[in-house]
CSV table of C-alpha atoms in Angstrom, one decimal:
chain,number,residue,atom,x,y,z
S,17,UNK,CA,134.1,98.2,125.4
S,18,UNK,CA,137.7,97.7,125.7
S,19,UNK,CA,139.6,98.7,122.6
S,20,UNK,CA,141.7,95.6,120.8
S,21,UNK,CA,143.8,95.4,117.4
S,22,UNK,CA,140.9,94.5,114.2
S,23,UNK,CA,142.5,92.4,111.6
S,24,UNK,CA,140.4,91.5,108.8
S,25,UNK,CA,142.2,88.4,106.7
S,26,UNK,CA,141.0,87.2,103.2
S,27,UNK,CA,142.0,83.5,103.7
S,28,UNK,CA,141.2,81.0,106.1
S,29,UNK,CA,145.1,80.0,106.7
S,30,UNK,CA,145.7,84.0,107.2
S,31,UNK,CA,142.7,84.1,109.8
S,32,UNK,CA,144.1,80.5,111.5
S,33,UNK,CA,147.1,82.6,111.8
S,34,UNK,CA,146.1,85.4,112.9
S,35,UNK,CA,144.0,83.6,115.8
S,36,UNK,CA,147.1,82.2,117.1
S,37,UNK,CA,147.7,85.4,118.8
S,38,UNK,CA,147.7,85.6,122.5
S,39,UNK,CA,143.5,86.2,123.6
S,40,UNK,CA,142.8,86.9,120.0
S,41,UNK,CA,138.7,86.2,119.1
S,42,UNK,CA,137.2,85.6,115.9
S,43,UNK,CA,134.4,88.0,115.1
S,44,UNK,CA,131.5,86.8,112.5
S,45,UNK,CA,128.2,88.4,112.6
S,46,UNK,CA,128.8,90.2,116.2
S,47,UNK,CA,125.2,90.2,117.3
S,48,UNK,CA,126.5,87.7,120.5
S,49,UNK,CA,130.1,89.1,120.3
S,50,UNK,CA,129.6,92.7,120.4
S,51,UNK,CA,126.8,92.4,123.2
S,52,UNK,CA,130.1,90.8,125.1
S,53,UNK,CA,132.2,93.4,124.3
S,54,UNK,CA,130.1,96.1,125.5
S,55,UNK,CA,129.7,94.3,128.8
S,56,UNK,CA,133.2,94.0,129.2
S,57,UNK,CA,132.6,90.3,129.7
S,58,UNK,CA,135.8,89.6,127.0
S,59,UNK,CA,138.8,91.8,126.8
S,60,UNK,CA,140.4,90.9,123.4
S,61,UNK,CA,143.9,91.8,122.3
S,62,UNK,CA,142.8,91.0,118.7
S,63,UNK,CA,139.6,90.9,116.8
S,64,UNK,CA,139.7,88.9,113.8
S,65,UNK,CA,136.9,89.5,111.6
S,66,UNK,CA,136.3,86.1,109.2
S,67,UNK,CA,133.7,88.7,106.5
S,68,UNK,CA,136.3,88.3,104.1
S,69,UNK,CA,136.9,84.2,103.7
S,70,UNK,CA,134.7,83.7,101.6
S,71,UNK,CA,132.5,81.5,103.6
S,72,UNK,CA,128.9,82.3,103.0
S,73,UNK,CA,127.0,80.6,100.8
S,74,UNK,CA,124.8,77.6,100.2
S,75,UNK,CA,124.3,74.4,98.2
S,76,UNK,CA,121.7,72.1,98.1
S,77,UNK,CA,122.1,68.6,96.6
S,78,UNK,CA,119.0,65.7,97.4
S,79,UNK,CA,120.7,64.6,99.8
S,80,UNK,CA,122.0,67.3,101.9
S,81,UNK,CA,122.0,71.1,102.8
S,82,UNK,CA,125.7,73.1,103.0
S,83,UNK,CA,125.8,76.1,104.4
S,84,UNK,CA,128.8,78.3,105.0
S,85,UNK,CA,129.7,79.1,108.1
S,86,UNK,CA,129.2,83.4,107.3
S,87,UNK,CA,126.0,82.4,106.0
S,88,UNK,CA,123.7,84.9,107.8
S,89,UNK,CA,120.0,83.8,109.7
S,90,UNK,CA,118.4,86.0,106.7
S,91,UNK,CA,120.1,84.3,104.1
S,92,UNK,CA,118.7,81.1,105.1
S,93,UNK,CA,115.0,81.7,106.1
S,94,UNK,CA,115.0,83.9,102.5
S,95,UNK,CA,116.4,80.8,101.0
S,96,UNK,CA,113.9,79.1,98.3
S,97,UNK,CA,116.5,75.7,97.8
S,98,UNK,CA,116.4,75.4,101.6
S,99,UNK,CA,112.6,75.6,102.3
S,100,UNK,CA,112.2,73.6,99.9
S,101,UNK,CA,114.6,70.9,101.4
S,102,UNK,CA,114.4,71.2,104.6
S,103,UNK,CA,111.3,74.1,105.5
S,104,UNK,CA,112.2,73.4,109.4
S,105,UNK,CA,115.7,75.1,108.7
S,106,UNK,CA,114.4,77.7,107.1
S,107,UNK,CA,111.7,78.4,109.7
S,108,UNK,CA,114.3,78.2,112.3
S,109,UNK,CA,116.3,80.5,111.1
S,110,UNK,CA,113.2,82.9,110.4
S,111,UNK,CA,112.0,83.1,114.2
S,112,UNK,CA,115.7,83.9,115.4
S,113,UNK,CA,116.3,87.1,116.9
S,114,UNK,CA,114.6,90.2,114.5
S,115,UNK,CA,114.6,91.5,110.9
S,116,UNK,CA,117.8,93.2,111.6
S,117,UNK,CA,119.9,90.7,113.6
S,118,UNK,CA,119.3,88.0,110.9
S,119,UNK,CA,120.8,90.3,108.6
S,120,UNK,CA,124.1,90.0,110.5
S,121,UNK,CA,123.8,86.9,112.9
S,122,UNK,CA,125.7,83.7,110.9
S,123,UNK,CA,125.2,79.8,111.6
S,124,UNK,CA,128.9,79.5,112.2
S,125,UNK,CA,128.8,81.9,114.8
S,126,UNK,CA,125.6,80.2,116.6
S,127,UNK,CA,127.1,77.0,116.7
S,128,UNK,CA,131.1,78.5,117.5
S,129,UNK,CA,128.9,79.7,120.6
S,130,UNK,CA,126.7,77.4,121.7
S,131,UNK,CA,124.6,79.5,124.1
S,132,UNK,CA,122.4,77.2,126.0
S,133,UNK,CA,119.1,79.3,124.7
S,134,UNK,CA,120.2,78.8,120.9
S,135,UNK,CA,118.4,78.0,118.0
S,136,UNK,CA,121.0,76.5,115.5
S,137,UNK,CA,122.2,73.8,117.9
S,138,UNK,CA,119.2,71.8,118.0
S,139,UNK,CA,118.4,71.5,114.3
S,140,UNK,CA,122.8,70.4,114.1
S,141,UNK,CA,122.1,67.7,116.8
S,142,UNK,CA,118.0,66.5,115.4
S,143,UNK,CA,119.3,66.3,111.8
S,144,UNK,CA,122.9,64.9,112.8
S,145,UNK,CA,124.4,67.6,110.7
S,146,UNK,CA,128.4,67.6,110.3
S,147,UNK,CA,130.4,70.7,111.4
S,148,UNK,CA,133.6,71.8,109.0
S,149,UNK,CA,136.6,73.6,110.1
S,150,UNK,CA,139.6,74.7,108.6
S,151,UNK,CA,141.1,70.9,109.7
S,152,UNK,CA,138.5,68.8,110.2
S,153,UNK,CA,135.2,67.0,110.1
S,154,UNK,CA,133.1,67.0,113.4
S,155,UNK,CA,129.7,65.0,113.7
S,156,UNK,CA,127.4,67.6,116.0
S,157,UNK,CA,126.7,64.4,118.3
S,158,UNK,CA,130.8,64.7,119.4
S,159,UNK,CA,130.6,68.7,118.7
S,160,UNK,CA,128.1,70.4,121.6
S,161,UNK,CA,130.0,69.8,124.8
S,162,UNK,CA,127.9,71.8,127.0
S,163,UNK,CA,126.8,75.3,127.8
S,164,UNK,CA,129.0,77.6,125.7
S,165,UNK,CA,131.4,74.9,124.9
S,166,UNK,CA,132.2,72.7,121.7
S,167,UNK,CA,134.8,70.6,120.5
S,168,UNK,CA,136.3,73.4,118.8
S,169,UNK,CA,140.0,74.1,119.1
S,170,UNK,CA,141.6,77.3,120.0
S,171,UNK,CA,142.0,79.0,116.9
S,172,UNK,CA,139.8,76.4,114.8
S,173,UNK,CA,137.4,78.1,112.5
S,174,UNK,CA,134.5,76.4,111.3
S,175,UNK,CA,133.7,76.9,107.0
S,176,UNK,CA,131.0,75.4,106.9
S,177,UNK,CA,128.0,72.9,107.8
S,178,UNK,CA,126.0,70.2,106.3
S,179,UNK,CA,122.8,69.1,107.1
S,180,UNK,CA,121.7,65.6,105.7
S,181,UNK,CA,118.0,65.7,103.8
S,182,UNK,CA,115.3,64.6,106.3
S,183,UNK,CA,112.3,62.8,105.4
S,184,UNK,CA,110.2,65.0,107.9
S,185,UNK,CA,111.3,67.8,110.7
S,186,UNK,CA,109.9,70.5,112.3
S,187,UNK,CA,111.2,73.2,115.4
S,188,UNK,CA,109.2,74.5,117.6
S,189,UNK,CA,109.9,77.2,119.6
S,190,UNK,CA,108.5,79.0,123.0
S,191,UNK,CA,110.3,82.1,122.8
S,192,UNK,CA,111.3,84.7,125.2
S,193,UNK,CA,109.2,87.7,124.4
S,194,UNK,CA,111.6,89.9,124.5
S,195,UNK,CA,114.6,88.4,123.5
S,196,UNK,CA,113.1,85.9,121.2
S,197,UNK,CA,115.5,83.4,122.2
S,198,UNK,CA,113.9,80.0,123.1
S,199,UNK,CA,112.9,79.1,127.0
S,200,UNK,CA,112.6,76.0,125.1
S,201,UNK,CA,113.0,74.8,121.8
S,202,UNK,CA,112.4,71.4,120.5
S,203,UNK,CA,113.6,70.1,116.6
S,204,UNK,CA,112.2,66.7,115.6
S,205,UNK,CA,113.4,64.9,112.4
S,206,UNK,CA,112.9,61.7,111.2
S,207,UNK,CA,115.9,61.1,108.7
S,208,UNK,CA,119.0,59.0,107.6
S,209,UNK,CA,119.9,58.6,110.7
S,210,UNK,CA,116.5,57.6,111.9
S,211,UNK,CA,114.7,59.6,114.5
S,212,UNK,CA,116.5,62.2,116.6
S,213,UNK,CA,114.7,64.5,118.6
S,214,UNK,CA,117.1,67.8,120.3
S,215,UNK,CA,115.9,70.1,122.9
S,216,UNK,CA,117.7,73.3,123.4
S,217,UNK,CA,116.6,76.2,126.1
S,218,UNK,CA,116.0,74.1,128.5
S,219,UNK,CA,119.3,72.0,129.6
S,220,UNK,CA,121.9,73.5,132.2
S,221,UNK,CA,124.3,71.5,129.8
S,222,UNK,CA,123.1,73.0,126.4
S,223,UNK,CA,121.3,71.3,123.7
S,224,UNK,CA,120.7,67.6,124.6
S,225,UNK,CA,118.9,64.6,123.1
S,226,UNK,CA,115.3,63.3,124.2
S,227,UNK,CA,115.9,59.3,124.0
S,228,UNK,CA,112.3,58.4,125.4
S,229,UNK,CA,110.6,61.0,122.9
S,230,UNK,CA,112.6,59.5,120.3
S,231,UNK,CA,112.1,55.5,120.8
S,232,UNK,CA,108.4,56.4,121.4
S,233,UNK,CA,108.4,58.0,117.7
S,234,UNK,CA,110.6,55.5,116.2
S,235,UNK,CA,107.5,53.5,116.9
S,236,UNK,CA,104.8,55.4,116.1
S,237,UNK,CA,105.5,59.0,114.7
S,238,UNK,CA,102.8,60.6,116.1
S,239,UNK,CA,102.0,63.4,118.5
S,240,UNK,CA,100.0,61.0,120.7
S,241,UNK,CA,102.9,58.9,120.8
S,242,UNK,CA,104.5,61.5,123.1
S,243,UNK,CA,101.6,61.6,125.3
S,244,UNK,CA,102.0,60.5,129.0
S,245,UNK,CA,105.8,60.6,128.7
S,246,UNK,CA,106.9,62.6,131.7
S,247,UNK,CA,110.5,64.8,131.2
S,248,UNK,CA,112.5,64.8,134.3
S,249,UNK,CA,113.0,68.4,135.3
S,250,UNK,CA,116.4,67.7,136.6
S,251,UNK,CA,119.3,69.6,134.9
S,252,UNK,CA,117.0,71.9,133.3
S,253,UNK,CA,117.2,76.1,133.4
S,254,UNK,CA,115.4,77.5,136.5
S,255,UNK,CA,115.8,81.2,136.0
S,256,UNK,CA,113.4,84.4,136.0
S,257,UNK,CA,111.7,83.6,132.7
S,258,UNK,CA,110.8,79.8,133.6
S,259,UNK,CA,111.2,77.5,136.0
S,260,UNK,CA,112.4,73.8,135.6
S,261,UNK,CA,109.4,72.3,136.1
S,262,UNK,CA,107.7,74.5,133.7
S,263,UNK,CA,110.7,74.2,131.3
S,264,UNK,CA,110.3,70.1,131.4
S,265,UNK,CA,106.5,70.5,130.7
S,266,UNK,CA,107.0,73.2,127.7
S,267,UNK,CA,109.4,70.4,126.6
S,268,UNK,CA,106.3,68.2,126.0
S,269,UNK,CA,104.4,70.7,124.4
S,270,UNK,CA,106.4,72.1,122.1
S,271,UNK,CA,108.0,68.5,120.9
S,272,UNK,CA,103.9,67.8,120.3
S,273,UNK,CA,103.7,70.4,118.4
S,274,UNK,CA,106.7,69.7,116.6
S,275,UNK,CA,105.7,66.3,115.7
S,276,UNK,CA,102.3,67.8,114.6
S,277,UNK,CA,103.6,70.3,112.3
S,278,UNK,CA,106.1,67.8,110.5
S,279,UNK,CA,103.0,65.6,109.3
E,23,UNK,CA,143.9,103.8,114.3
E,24,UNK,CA,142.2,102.2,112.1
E,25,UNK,CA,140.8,104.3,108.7
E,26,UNK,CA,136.8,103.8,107.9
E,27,UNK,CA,136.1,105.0,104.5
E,28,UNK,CA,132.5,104.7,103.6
E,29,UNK,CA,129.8,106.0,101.5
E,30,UNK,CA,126.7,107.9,103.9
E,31,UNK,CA,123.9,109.1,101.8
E,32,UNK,CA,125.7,108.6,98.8
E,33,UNK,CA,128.5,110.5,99.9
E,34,UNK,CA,132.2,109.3,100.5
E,35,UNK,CA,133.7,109.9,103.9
E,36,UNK,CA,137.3,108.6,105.7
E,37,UNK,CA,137.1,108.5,108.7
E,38,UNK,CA,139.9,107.5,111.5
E,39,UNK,CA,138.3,105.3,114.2
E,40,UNK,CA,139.1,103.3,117.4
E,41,UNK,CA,138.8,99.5,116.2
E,42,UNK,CA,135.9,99.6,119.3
E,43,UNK,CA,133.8,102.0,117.9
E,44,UNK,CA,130.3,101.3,117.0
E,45,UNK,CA,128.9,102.4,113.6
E,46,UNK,CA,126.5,104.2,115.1
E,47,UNK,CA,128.7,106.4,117.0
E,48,UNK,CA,130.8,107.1,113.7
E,49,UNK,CA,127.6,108.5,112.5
E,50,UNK,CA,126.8,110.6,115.4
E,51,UNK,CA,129.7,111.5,116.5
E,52,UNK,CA,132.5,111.9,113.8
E,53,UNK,CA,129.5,112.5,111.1
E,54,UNK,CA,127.1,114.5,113.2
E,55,UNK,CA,124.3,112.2,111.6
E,56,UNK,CA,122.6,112.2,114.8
E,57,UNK,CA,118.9,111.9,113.5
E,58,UNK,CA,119.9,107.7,114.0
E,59,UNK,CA,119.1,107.1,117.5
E,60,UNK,CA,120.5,105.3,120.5
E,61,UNK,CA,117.9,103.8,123.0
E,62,UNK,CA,118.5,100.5,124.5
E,63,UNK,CA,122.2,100.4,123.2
E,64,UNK,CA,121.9,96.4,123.6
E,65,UNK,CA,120.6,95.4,120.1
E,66,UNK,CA,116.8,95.3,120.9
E,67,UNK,CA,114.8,98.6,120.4
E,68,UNK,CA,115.8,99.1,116.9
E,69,UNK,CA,116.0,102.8,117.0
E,70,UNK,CA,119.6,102.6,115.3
E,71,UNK,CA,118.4,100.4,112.8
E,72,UNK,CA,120.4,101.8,109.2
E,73,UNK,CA,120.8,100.3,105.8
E,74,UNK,CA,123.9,98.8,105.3
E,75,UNK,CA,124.9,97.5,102.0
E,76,UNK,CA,120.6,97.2,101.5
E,77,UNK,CA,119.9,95.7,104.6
E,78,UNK,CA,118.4,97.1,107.7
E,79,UNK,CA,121.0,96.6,110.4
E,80,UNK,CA,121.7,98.1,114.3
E,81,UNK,CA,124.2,100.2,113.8
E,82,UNK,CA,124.3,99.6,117.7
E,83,UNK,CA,126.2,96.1,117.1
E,84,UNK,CA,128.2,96.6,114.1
E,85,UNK,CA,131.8,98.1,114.6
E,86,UNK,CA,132.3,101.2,112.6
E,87,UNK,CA,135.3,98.5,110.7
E,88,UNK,CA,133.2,96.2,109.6
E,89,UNK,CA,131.4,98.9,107.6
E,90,UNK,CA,134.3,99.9,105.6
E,91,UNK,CA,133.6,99.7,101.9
E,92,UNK,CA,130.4,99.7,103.1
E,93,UNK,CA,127.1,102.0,101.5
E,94,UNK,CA,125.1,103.3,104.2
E,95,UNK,CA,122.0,104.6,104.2
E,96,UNK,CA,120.5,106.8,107.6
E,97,UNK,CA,117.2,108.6,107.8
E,98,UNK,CA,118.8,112.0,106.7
E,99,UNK,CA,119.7,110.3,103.3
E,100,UNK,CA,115.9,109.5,102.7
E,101,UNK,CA,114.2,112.7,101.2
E,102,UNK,CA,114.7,114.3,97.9
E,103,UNK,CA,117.1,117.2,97.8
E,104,UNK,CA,114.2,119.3,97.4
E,105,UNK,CA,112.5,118.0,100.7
E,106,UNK,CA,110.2,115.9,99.3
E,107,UNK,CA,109.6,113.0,101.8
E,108,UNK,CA,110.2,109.6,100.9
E,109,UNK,CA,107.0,107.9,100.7
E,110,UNK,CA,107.9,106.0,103.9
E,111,UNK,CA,107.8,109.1,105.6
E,112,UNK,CA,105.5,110.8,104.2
E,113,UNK,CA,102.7,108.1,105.4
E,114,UNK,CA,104.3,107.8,108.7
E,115,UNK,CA,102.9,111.1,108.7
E,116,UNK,CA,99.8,110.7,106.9
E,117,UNK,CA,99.3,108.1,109.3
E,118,UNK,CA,100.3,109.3,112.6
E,119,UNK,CA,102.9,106.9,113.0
E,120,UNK,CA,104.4,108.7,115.9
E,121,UNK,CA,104.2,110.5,118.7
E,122,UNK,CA,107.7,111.1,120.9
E,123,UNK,CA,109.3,110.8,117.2
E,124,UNK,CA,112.4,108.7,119.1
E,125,UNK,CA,111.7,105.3,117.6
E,126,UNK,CA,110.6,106.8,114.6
E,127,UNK,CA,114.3,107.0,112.4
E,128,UNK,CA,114.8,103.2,113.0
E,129,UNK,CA,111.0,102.2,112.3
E,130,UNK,CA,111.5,104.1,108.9
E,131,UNK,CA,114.6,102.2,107.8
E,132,UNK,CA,113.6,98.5,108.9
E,133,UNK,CA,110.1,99.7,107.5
E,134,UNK,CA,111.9,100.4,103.8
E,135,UNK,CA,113.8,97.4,103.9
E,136,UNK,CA,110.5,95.1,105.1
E,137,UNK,CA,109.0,96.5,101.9
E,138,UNK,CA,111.5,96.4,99.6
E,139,UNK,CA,112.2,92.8,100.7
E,140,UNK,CA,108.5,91.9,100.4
E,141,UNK,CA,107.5,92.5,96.5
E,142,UNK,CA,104.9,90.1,96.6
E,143,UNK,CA,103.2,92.2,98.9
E,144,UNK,CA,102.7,92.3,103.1
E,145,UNK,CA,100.0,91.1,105.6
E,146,UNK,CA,99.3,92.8,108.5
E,147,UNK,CA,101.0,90.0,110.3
E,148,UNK,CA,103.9,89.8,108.1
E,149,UNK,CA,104.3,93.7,108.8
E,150,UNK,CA,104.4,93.2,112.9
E,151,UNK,CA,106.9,90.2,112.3
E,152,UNK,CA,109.2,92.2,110.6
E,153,UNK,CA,109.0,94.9,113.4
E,154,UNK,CA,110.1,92.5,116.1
E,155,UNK,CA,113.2,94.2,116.3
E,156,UNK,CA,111.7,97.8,116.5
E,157,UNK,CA,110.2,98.9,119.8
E,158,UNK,CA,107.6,102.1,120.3
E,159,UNK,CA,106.3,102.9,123.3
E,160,UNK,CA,104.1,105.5,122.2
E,161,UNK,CA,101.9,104.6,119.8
E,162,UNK,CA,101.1,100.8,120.2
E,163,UNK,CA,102.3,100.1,116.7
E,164,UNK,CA,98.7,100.1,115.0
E,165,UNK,CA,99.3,103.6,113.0
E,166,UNK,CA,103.0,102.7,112.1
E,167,UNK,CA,101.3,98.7,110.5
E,168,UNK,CA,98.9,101.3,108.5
E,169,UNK,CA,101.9,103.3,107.7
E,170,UNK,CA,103.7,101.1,106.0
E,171,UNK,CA,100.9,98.9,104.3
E,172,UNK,CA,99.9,102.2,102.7
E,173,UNK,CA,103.7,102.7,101.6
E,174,UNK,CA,103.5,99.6,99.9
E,175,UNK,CA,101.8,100.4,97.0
E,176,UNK,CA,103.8,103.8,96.7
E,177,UNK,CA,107.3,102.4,97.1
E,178,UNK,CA,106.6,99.7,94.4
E,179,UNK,CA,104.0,101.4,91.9
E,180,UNK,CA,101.2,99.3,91.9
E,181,UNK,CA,98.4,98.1,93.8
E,182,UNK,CA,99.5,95.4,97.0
E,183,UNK,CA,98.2,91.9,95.7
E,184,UNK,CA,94.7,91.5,96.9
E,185,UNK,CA,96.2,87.9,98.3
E,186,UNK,CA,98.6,89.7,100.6
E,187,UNK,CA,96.1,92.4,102.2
């Protein structure tokens, strides 16, 4: 790893600030970031670590689930308000990484990434969650721009997320024995904004939406409503784990299974 | 360069640090805590795993920065002054939990945490999920599930809920 400056700010406008800085990087839970680092894939003149902003925590009305943006993947799966508003979040969260990268891994720092192979993304995009920064408001449909690339500013820290009440969801994942990160990963939810379904693991371009999985659902929310709809395998992953074809057939599986599970 | 100060098995230490340096090698290294392995050194084998602040963490991927004001707990802070094993330990024993002993520190700390963190007791599945991040390739993991299912009741003084076995 190269070395680099460590600042550790105690407000958001002081971390802003501080991110200003020529190749300066914000650091949340590190279990990405660090990887990086030690791979010498980043060379930072500045880590700024957010731990002190203030911004983990969660809040649960009826109609939606906030959750700061330093809220770790522990937090959440442990979370009784959350599985008991959304269970599918908290089950997501649950089957990311291991016992010991949940307890530093954060949402904000998932979605600030957007690896293609990410949990998080899919549940933002299938329950048409909103993304807070420091200066704005960003709906996930305008904020995952591709693989490891969101609408995010230089510099623009997001505090937290919110994730409107669905009446059902489910994710489904087929991990990655060893890295537990999905080959594919499908979230269905059938909420205020009607029925979304969001594959992640799968697309060259990131997490994407399903439209023919979702108009068959809107009209009959069923697993055998999903039957006989083929997925193109173009633009998906072909690496050593899967290939695309494979990848576009897991897609059906899993989104079955998904529907299945959400009742 | 930055200054670290920390409490390590209950004792405070200040330590001067490169911003880059891992927690794990501030243990080794400027602490000579070295029973707190290093295998994969990529965040997956678990053999680094500590408690940090009550939470098992790999020391592997946390800078030694982020740990300041930090209480951290390593295998070597586990027994009683007298020698007396913690019970985690001791049944990793009883149990033959081991056999190259290298996996062993970090199976021992994410072990404590998984049943402190569980006090409405553990299946034998709930026991493997929580040792994802842990990998042995000795033992197959069998002796180190019965390890830590028969810590349960030890660690928390009372019988594991007939529901949960």
């Amino acid at each position: 790893m190269y070395d680099f400056a460590y600042q550790k700010p105690s407000s958001v406008a002081d971390a802003v600030k501080a991110l200003g800085a020529e190749d300066a990087k914000a650091l949340a839970g590190g279990q990405t970031f660090i990887p990086v680092l030690k791979q010498r894939l980043n060379k930072p003149s500045v880590v700024v670590d957010l731990a002190r902003l203030g911004l983990a925590g969660i809040k649960v009305t009826g109609e939606a689930v906030v959750i700061g943006a330093m809220t770790t993947h522990g937090a959440v799966a442990a979370s009784a308000e959350i599985r008991r508003a959304i269970p599918a979040l908290a089950n997501l969260a649950s089957m990311i990484g291991d016992e010991a990268v949940r307890h530093r891994g954060t949402i904000g720092g998932s979605l600030a990434n957007n690896d293609p192979s990410a949990c998080y993304p899919s549940a933002a995009l299938a329950l048409g969650a909103t993304i807070t920064t420091d200066r704005r408001a960003i709906k996930a449909d305008d904020f995952f721009q591709g693989m490891f690339t969101t609408a995010l500013e230089p510099g623009e820290i997001i505090t937290s997320v919110s994730f409107p009440v669905p009446a059902k969801a489910a994710y489904m994942k087929f991990k990655n024995p060893a890295s537990r990160y999905a080959m594919v990963g499908v979230f269905v939810a059938k909420g205020p904004a009607g029925v979304r379904v969001a594959i992640t693991g799968a697309g060259q371009g990131g997490v994407f939406r399903h439209a023919a999985f979702e108009t068959a659902l809107s009209a009959n929310w069923s697993a055998d409503a999903l039957a006989g709809i083929a997925t193109p395998a173009d633009g998906l992953n072909s690496d050593i784990h899967a290939s695309a074809e494979y990848r576009a057939h897991l897609i059906g599986v899993m989104a079955r299974r998904a529907v299945a599970a959400a009742g | 360069m930055p200054q670290v100060t920390l409490t390590v098995n209950g004792k405070s230490a200040s330590v001067e640090v490169e911003a880059r340096t891992l927690l794990v090698e501030l243990l080794r290294e400027k602490l000579a805590l070295t029973g707190t392995h290093v295998g994969c050194d990529t965040s997956q084998c678990g053999a680094c795993v500590v408690d940090v602040d009550g939470v098992s963490v790999k020391s592997c991927t946390m800078l030694a920065v982020q740990a300041d004001g930090a209480k951290v707990t390593t295998i070597e802070g586990l027994a009683a002054a007298d020698g007396t094993l913690h019970p985690m330990q001791e049944m990793f024993r009883e149990h033959h939990a081991l056999q190259c002993g290298f996996c062993t520190p970090g199976m021992v700390m994410s072990a404590i945490d998984l049943v402190k963190s569980h006090p409405e007791g553990l299946t034998e599945a709930e026991i493997r999920h929580g040792l994802e991040g842990n990998l042995c390739r000795c033992t197959g993991y069998h002796n180190i599930v019965k390890a830590i299912a028969a810590a349960w009741p030890l660690m928390h003084g009372k019988a594991m809920p007939a529901a949960a076995e």
